[in-house]
Amino acid sequence: MNLSFFDQFSSPSFLGIPLILISMTFPALLLPSLDNRWITNRLSTLQLWFINLITKQLMMPLDKKGHKWALILTSLMIFLLLINLLGLLPYTFTPTTQLSMNLALAFPLWLATLLTGLRNQPSTSLGHLLPEGTPTPLIPALILIETTSLLIRPLALGVRLTANLTAGHLLIQLISTATTALFSTMPMVSLLTFLVLFLLTILEVAVAMIQAYVFVLLLSLYLQENI
């Protein structure tokens, strides 16, 4: 029984072929393709409004130099948002519960922001490792602490997204199992657990959206430090 709770986090396969790539690319098929017509349908209008809203929120902490990252950050936000929400549907797989995938997204983008800062303003970027006015005896220790905190940022990004989604999926499966098991013996208790399951599902929808936003927002803040 304990193993079955974690089976949902294993990558599905068909005839020995992993299907995680299909799970990652399927959300892109849900976005309607835009055309050159002046008058579009309501779905395309809603899509443009939503993309503009996301772009405005992500670019708000950045100055004009960081606006060239708008396409990358907005695409990443929509990608994570769709994957997290689709993973809440029954009989689906959530790729963002895999730490390897989240680190593969976090590390290159964090490294790109770091290299951008070292190229454009190396003295300012290196100055973040040593706060101003630090006593001389504490300089070596603070440099080590700040360097460690800098290098641990991509790991924190990946672990935060993985842990929140994994915990939510486990809670949903545990409560749904309890609801099914109690239905035949204690219907009233089963109804109460079903209500808890419904509220938890609404909470997980909010968590899926918030975690996607937090992931990209922290990347934009890291970018702002280096431009």
mmCIF file of C-alpha atoms in Angstrom:
data_model
loop_
_atom_site.group_PDB
_atom_site.id
_atom_site.type_symbol
_atom_site.label_atom_id
_atom_site.label_comp_id
_atom_site.label_asym_id
_atom_site.label_seq_id
_atom_site.Cartn_x
_atom_site.Cartn_y
_atom_site.Cartn_z
ATOM 1 C CA MET A 1 0.000 0.000 0.000
ATOM 2 C CA ASN A 2 2.834 2.387 0.821
ATOM 3 C CA LEU A 3 4.431 1.779 -2.533
ATOM 4 C CA SER A 4 1.167 2.391 -4.392
ATOM 5 C CA PHE A 5 0.995 5.921 -2.980
ATOM 6 C CA PHE A 6 4.223 6.794 -4.780
ATOM 7 C CA ASP A 7 3.422 5.002 -8.028
ATOM 8 C CA GLN A 8 1.833 8.194 -9.334
ATOM 9 C CA PHE A 9 5.242 9.892 -9.285
ATOM 10 C CA SER A 10 6.954 7.286 -11.491
ATOM 11 C CA SER A 11 7.286 8.191 -15.143
ATOM 12 C CA PRO A 12 4.729 6.256 -17.240
ATOM 13 C CA SER A 13 5.963 4.098 -20.081
ATOM 14 C CA PHE A 14 4.451 2.213 -22.996
ATOM 15 C CA LEU A 15 6.304 -0.794 -24.414
ATOM 16 C CA GLY A 16 9.388 0.349 -22.513
ATOM 17 C CA ILE A 17 9.219 3.872 -23.990
ATOM 18 C CA PRO A 18 8.970 6.669 -21.354
ATOM 19 C CA LEU A 19 6.020 8.967 -21.947
ATOM 20 C CA ILE A 20 7.280 11.925 -19.945
ATOM 21 C CA LEU A 21 8.106 13.845 -23.138
ATOM 22 C CA ILE A 22 4.491 13.534 -24.244
ATOM 23 C CA SER A 23 3.378 14.781 -20.831
ATOM 24 C CA MET A 24 5.671 17.793 -21.202
ATOM 25 C CA THR A 25 4.680 18.689 -24.762
ATOM 26 C CA PHE A 26 0.941 18.040 -24.488
ATOM 27 C CA PRO A 27 0.110 21.403 -22.801
ATOM 28 C CA ALA A 28 1.387 23.234 -25.884
ATOM 29 C CA LEU A 29 -1.360 21.580 -27.950
ATOM 30 C CA LEU A 30 -4.017 23.202 -25.774
ATOM 31 C CA LEU A 31 -2.992 26.739 -26.744
ATOM 32 C CA PRO A 32 -4.855 27.984 -29.833
ATOM 33 C CA SER A 33 -2.645 29.175 -32.648
ATOM 34 C CA LEU A 34 -2.895 32.856 -33.474
ATOM 35 C CA ASP A 35 -3.569 34.166 -36.967
ATOM 36 C CA ASN A 36 -3.461 37.533 -38.716
ATOM 37 C CA ARG A 37 -7.188 38.223 -38.563
ATOM 38 C CA TRP A 38 -8.296 41.409 -36.839
ATOM 39 C CA ILE A 39 -11.317 39.745 -35.280
ATOM 40 C CA THR A 40 -10.467 36.566 -33.398
ATOM 41 C CA ASN A 41 -12.545 34.180 -31.354
ATOM 42 C CA ARG A 42 -13.103 34.526 -27.621
ATOM 43 C CA LEU A 43 -10.579 31.842 -26.734
ATOM 44 C CA SER A 44 -7.764 33.669 -28.546
ATOM 45 C CA THR A 45 -8.797 36.957 -26.940
ATOM 46 C CA LEU A 46 -8.769 35.348 -23.499
ATOM 47 C CA GLN A 47 -5.384 33.794 -24.229
ATOM 48 C CA LEU A 48 -3.881 37.163 -25.250
ATOM 49 C CA TRP A 49 -5.344 38.867 -22.177
ATOM 50 C CA PHE A 50 -3.936 36.178 -19.890
ATOM 51 C CA ILE A 51 -0.476 36.295 -21.496
ATOM 52 C CA ASN A 52 -0.393 40.091 -21.243
ATOM 53 C CA LEU A 53 -1.381 39.882 -17.580
ATOM 54 C CA ILE A 54 1.368 37.359 -16.808
ATOM 55 C CA THR A 55 3.969 39.366 -18.726
ATOM 56 C CA LYS A 56 3.026 42.584 -16.919
ATOM 57 C CA GLN A 57 3.308 40.919 -13.499
ATOM 58 C CA LEU A 58 6.671 39.307 -14.281
ATOM 59 C CA MET A 59 8.229 42.401 -15.840
ATOM 60 C CA MET A 60 7.107 44.742 -13.054
ATOM 61 C CA PRO A 61 10.207 44.189 -10.826
ATOM 62 C CA LEU A 62 12.587 44.479 -13.802
ATOM 63 C CA ASP A 63 13.948 47.519 -15.542
ATOM 64 C CA LYS A 64 14.142 47.922 -19.320
ATOM 65 C CA LYS A 65 17.310 45.841 -19.603
ATOM 66 C CA GLY A 66 15.458 42.815 -18.271
ATOM 67 C CA HIS A 67 12.498 43.136 -20.632
ATOM 68 C CA LYS A 68 14.365 41.132 -23.265
ATOM 69 C CA TRP A 69 13.752 38.114 -21.005
ATOM 70 C CA ALA A 70 9.978 38.555 -21.276
ATOM 71 C CA LEU A 71 9.502 35.771 -23.833
ATOM 72 C CA ILE A 72 11.526 33.224 -21.847
ATOM 73 C CA LEU A 73 9.939 33.988 -18.473
ATOM 74 C CA THR A 74 6.374 34.172 -19.805
ATOM 75 C CA SER A 75 6.760 30.926 -21.747
ATOM 76 C CA LEU A 76 8.175 29.208 -18.658
ATOM 77 C CA MET A 77 5.306 30.524 -16.529
ATOM 78 C CA ILE A 78 2.635 29.228 -18.918
ATOM 79 C CA PHE A 79 4.470 25.912 -19.305
ATOM 80 C CA LEU A 80 4.662 25.294 -15.549
ATOM 81 C CA LEU A 81 1.117 26.512 -14.981
ATOM 82 C CA LEU A 82 -0.406 24.161 -17.551
ATOM 83 C CA ILE A 83 1.636 21.174 -16.395
ATOM 84 C CA ASN A 84 0.762 21.742 -12.732
ATOM 85 C CA LEU A 85 -2.953 22.144 -13.439
ATOM 86 C CA LEU A 86 -3.178 19.207 -15.850
ATOM 87 C CA GLY A 87 -1.435 17.041 -13.265
ATOM 88 C CA LEU A 88 -4.439 17.442 -10.955
ATOM 89 C CA LEU A 89 -6.712 15.613 -13.398
ATOM 90 C CA PRO A 90 -7.354 11.896 -12.767
ATOM 91 C CA TYR A 91 -5.084 9.358 -14.476
ATOM 92 C CA THR A 92 -2.478 11.966 -15.409
ATOM 93 C CA PHE A 93 1.211 12.373 -14.690
ATOM 94 C CA THR A 94 2.783 15.571 -13.356
ATOM 95 C CA PRO A 95 6.348 16.009 -14.680
ATOM 96 C CA THR A 96 7.018 18.827 -12.189
ATOM 97 C CA THR A 97 6.937 16.320 -9.319
ATOM 98 C CA GLN A 98 10.297 15.080 -10.652
ATOM 99 C CA LEU A 99 13.229 16.863 -9.030
ATOM 100 C CA SER A 100 15.438 16.150 -12.038
ATOM 101 C CA MET A 101 13.130 18.081 -14.364
ATOM 102 C CA ASN A 102 12.772 21.044 -12.007
ATOM 103 C CA LEU A 103 16.537 21.263 -11.563
ATOM 104 C CA ALA A 104 16.961 21.040 -15.332
ATOM 105 C CA LEU A 105 14.738 24.109 -15.609
ATOM 106 C CA ALA A 106 16.148 26.025 -12.642
ATOM 107 C CA PHE A 107 19.907 25.543 -13.033
ATOM 108 C CA PRO A 108 20.417 26.798 -16.643
ATOM 109 C CA LEU A 109 18.218 29.850 -16.128
ATOM 110 C CA TRP A 110 19.870 30.706 -12.801
ATOM 111 C CA LEU A 111 23.287 30.267 -14.410
ATOM 112 C CA ALA A 112 22.242 32.531 -17.280
ATOM 113 C CA THR A 113 21.270 35.300 -14.850
ATOM 114 C CA LEU A 114 24.551 34.862 -12.979
ATOM 115 C CA LEU A 115 26.667 34.990 -16.137
ATOM 116 C CA THR A 116 24.716 38.035 -17.318
ATOM 117 C CA GLY A 117 25.668 39.872 -14.155
ATOM 118 C CA LEU A 118 29.319 38.800 -14.330
ATOM 119 C CA ARG A 119 29.521 39.995 -17.928
ATOM 120 C CA ASN A 120 27.724 43.338 -17.578
ATOM 121 C CA GLN A 121 28.731 44.427 -14.059
ATOM 122 C CA PRO A 122 31.318 42.068 -12.575
ATOM 123 C CA SER A 123 32.280 44.282 -9.637
ATOM 124 C CA THR A 124 28.660 44.743 -8.517
ATOM 125 C CA SER A 125 27.863 41.045 -8.884
ATOM 126 C CA LEU A 126 30.910 40.034 -6.869
ATOM 127 C CA GLY A 127 30.116 42.769 -4.353
ATOM 128 C CA HIS A 128 26.961 40.870 -3.354
ATOM 129 C CA LEU A 129 29.209 38.265 -1.761
ATOM 130 C CA LEU A 130 30.454 40.740 0.836
ATOM 131 C CA PRO A 131 28.010 43.173 2.489
ATOM 132 C CA GLU A 132 29.250 46.710 2.984
ATOM 133 C CA GLY A 133 30.661 47.520 6.410
ATOM 134 C CA THR A 134 31.541 43.933 7.323
ATOM 135 C CA PRO A 135 34.158 43.644 10.121
ATOM 136 C CA THR A 136 37.496 42.358 8.873
ATOM 137 C CA PRO A 137 37.557 39.125 10.959
ATOM 138 C CA LEU A 138 34.159 38.093 9.530
ATOM 139 C CA ILE A 139 35.042 38.649 5.868
ATOM 140 C CA PRO A 140 36.158 35.034 5.056
ATOM 141 C CA ALA A 141 33.166 33.501 6.821
ATOM 142 C CA LEU A 142 30.660 35.847 5.175
ATOM 143 C CA ILE A 143 32.133 35.220 1.726
ATOM 144 C CA LEU A 144 31.702 31.469 2.231
ATOM 145 C CA ILE A 145 28.144 31.907 3.529
ATOM 146 C CA GLU A 146 27.098 34.215 0.691
ATOM 147 C CA THR A 147 28.715 31.963 -1.913
ATOM 148 C CA THR A 148 26.889 28.944 -0.502
ATOM 149 C CA SER A 149 23.579 30.795 -0.480
ATOM 150 C CA LEU A 150 24.199 31.865 -4.077
ATOM 151 C CA LEU A 151 25.011 28.354 -5.286
ATOM 152 C CA ILE A 152 22.066 26.807 -3.464
ATOM 153 C CA ARG A 153 19.494 28.978 -5.235
ATOM 154 C CA PRO A 154 18.745 26.598 -8.160
ATOM 155 C CA LEU A 155 18.476 23.681 -5.731
ATOM 156 C CA ALA A 156 16.013 25.661 -3.608
ATOM 157 C CA LEU A 157 13.946 26.499 -6.693
ATOM 158 C CA GLY A 158 13.701 22.864 -7.766
ATOM 159 C CA VAL A 159 13.110 21.425 -4.298
ATOM 160 C CA ARG A 160 10.424 24.005 -3.458
ATOM 161 C CA LEU A 161 8.384 23.193 -6.572
ATOM 162 C CA THR A 162 8.848 19.437 -6.195
ATOM 163 C CA ALA A 163 8.047 19.320 -2.475
ATOM 164 C CA ASN A 164 4.872 21.407 -2.683
ATOM 165 C CA LEU A 165 3.390 19.473 -5.584
ATOM 166 C CA THR A 166 4.412 16.073 -4.209
ATOM 167 C CA ALA A 167 2.926 16.806 -0.788
ATOM 168 C CA GLY A 168 -0.334 17.963 -2.333
ATOM 169 C CA HIS A 169 -0.670 14.901 -4.548
ATOM 170 C CA LEU A 170 0.055 12.596 -1.620
ATOM 171 C CA LEU A 171 -2.546 14.302 0.570
ATOM 172 C CA ILE A 172 -5.170 14.052 -2.154
ATOM 173 C CA GLN A 173 -4.475 10.354 -2.661
ATOM 174 C CA LEU A 174 -4.472 9.595 1.077
ATOM 175 C CA ILE A 175 -7.781 11.382 1.710
ATOM 176 C CA SER A 176 -9.417 9.905 -1.388
ATOM 177 C CA THR A 177 -8.339 6.411 -0.269
ATOM 178 C CA ALA A 178 -9.805 7.045 3.171
ATOM 179 C CA THR A 179 -13.051 8.326 1.608
ATOM 180 C CA THR A 180 -13.421 5.174 -0.483
ATOM 181 C CA ALA A 181 -12.544 2.833 2.404
ATOM 182 C CA LEU A 182 -14.998 4.466 4.845
ATOM 183 C CA PHE A 183 -17.912 4.699 2.422
ATOM 184 C CA SER A 184 -19.264 1.194 3.121
ATOM 185 C CA THR A 185 -18.769 1.213 6.907
ATOM 186 C CA MET A 186 -19.201 4.851 8.003
ATOM 187 C CA PRO A 187 -21.012 6.874 5.317
ATOM 188 C CA MET A 188 -21.220 10.071 7.381
ATOM 189 C CA VAL A 189 -17.502 10.063 8.105
ATOM 190 C CA SER A 190 -16.872 9.310 4.447
ATOM 191 C CA LEU A 191 -18.997 12.313 3.481
ATOM 192 C CA LEU A 192 -16.957 14.490 5.833
ATOM 193 C CA THR A 193 -13.675 13.275 4.345
ATOM 194 C CA PHE A 194 -15.091 13.900 0.868
ATOM 195 C CA LEU A 195 -15.758 17.506 1.856
ATOM 196 C CA VAL A 196 -12.177 17.780 3.095
ATOM 197 C CA LEU A 197 -11.008 16.270 -0.199
ATOM 198 C CA PHE A 198 -13.011 18.834 -2.181
ATOM 199 C CA LEU A 199 -11.545 21.730 -0.207
ATOM 200 C CA LEU A 200 -8.058 20.272 -0.527
ATOM 201 C CA THR A 201 -8.460 19.983 -4.293
ATOM 202 C CA ILE A 202 -9.373 23.674 -4.500
ATOM 203 C CA LEU A 203 -6.322 24.446 -2.370
ATOM 204 C CA GLU A 204 -4.100 22.366 -4.651
ATOM 205 C CA VAL A 205 -5.342 24.251 -7.705
ATOM 206 C CA ALA A 206 -4.263 27.464 -5.986
ATOM 207 C CA VAL A 207 -0.929 25.890 -4.972
ATOM 208 C CA ALA A 208 -0.275 24.755 -8.562
ATOM 209 C CA MET A 209 -0.783 28.298 -9.827
ATOM 210 C CA ILE A 210 1.138 29.968 -6.995
ATOM 211 C CA GLN A 211 4.150 27.649 -7.253
ATOM 212 C CA ALA A 212 4.480 28.262 -10.989
ATOM 213 C CA TYR A 213 4.344 32.012 -10.344
ATOM 214 C CA VAL A 214 6.825 31.861 -7.450
ATOM 215 C CA PHE A 215 9.306 29.806 -9.507
ATOM 216 C CA VAL A 216 9.383 32.363 -12.336
ATOM 217 C CA LEU A 217 9.159 35.374 -10.023
ATOM 218 C CA LEU A 218 12.268 34.298 -8.108
ATOM 219 C CA LEU A 219 14.119 33.872 -11.390
ATOM 220 C CA SER A 220 13.114 37.400 -12.379
ATOM 221 C CA LEU A 221 14.361 38.716 -9.022
ATOM 222 C CA TYR A 222 17.672 36.913 -9.509
ATOM 223 C CA LEU A 223 17.848 38.535 -12.941
ATOM 224 C CA GLN A 224 17.175 41.980 -11.470
ATOM 225 C CA GLU A 225 20.149 41.587 -9.132
ATOM 226 C CA ASN A 226 22.466 41.049 -12.105
ATOM 227 C CA ILE A 227 21.352 43.700 -14.576
#
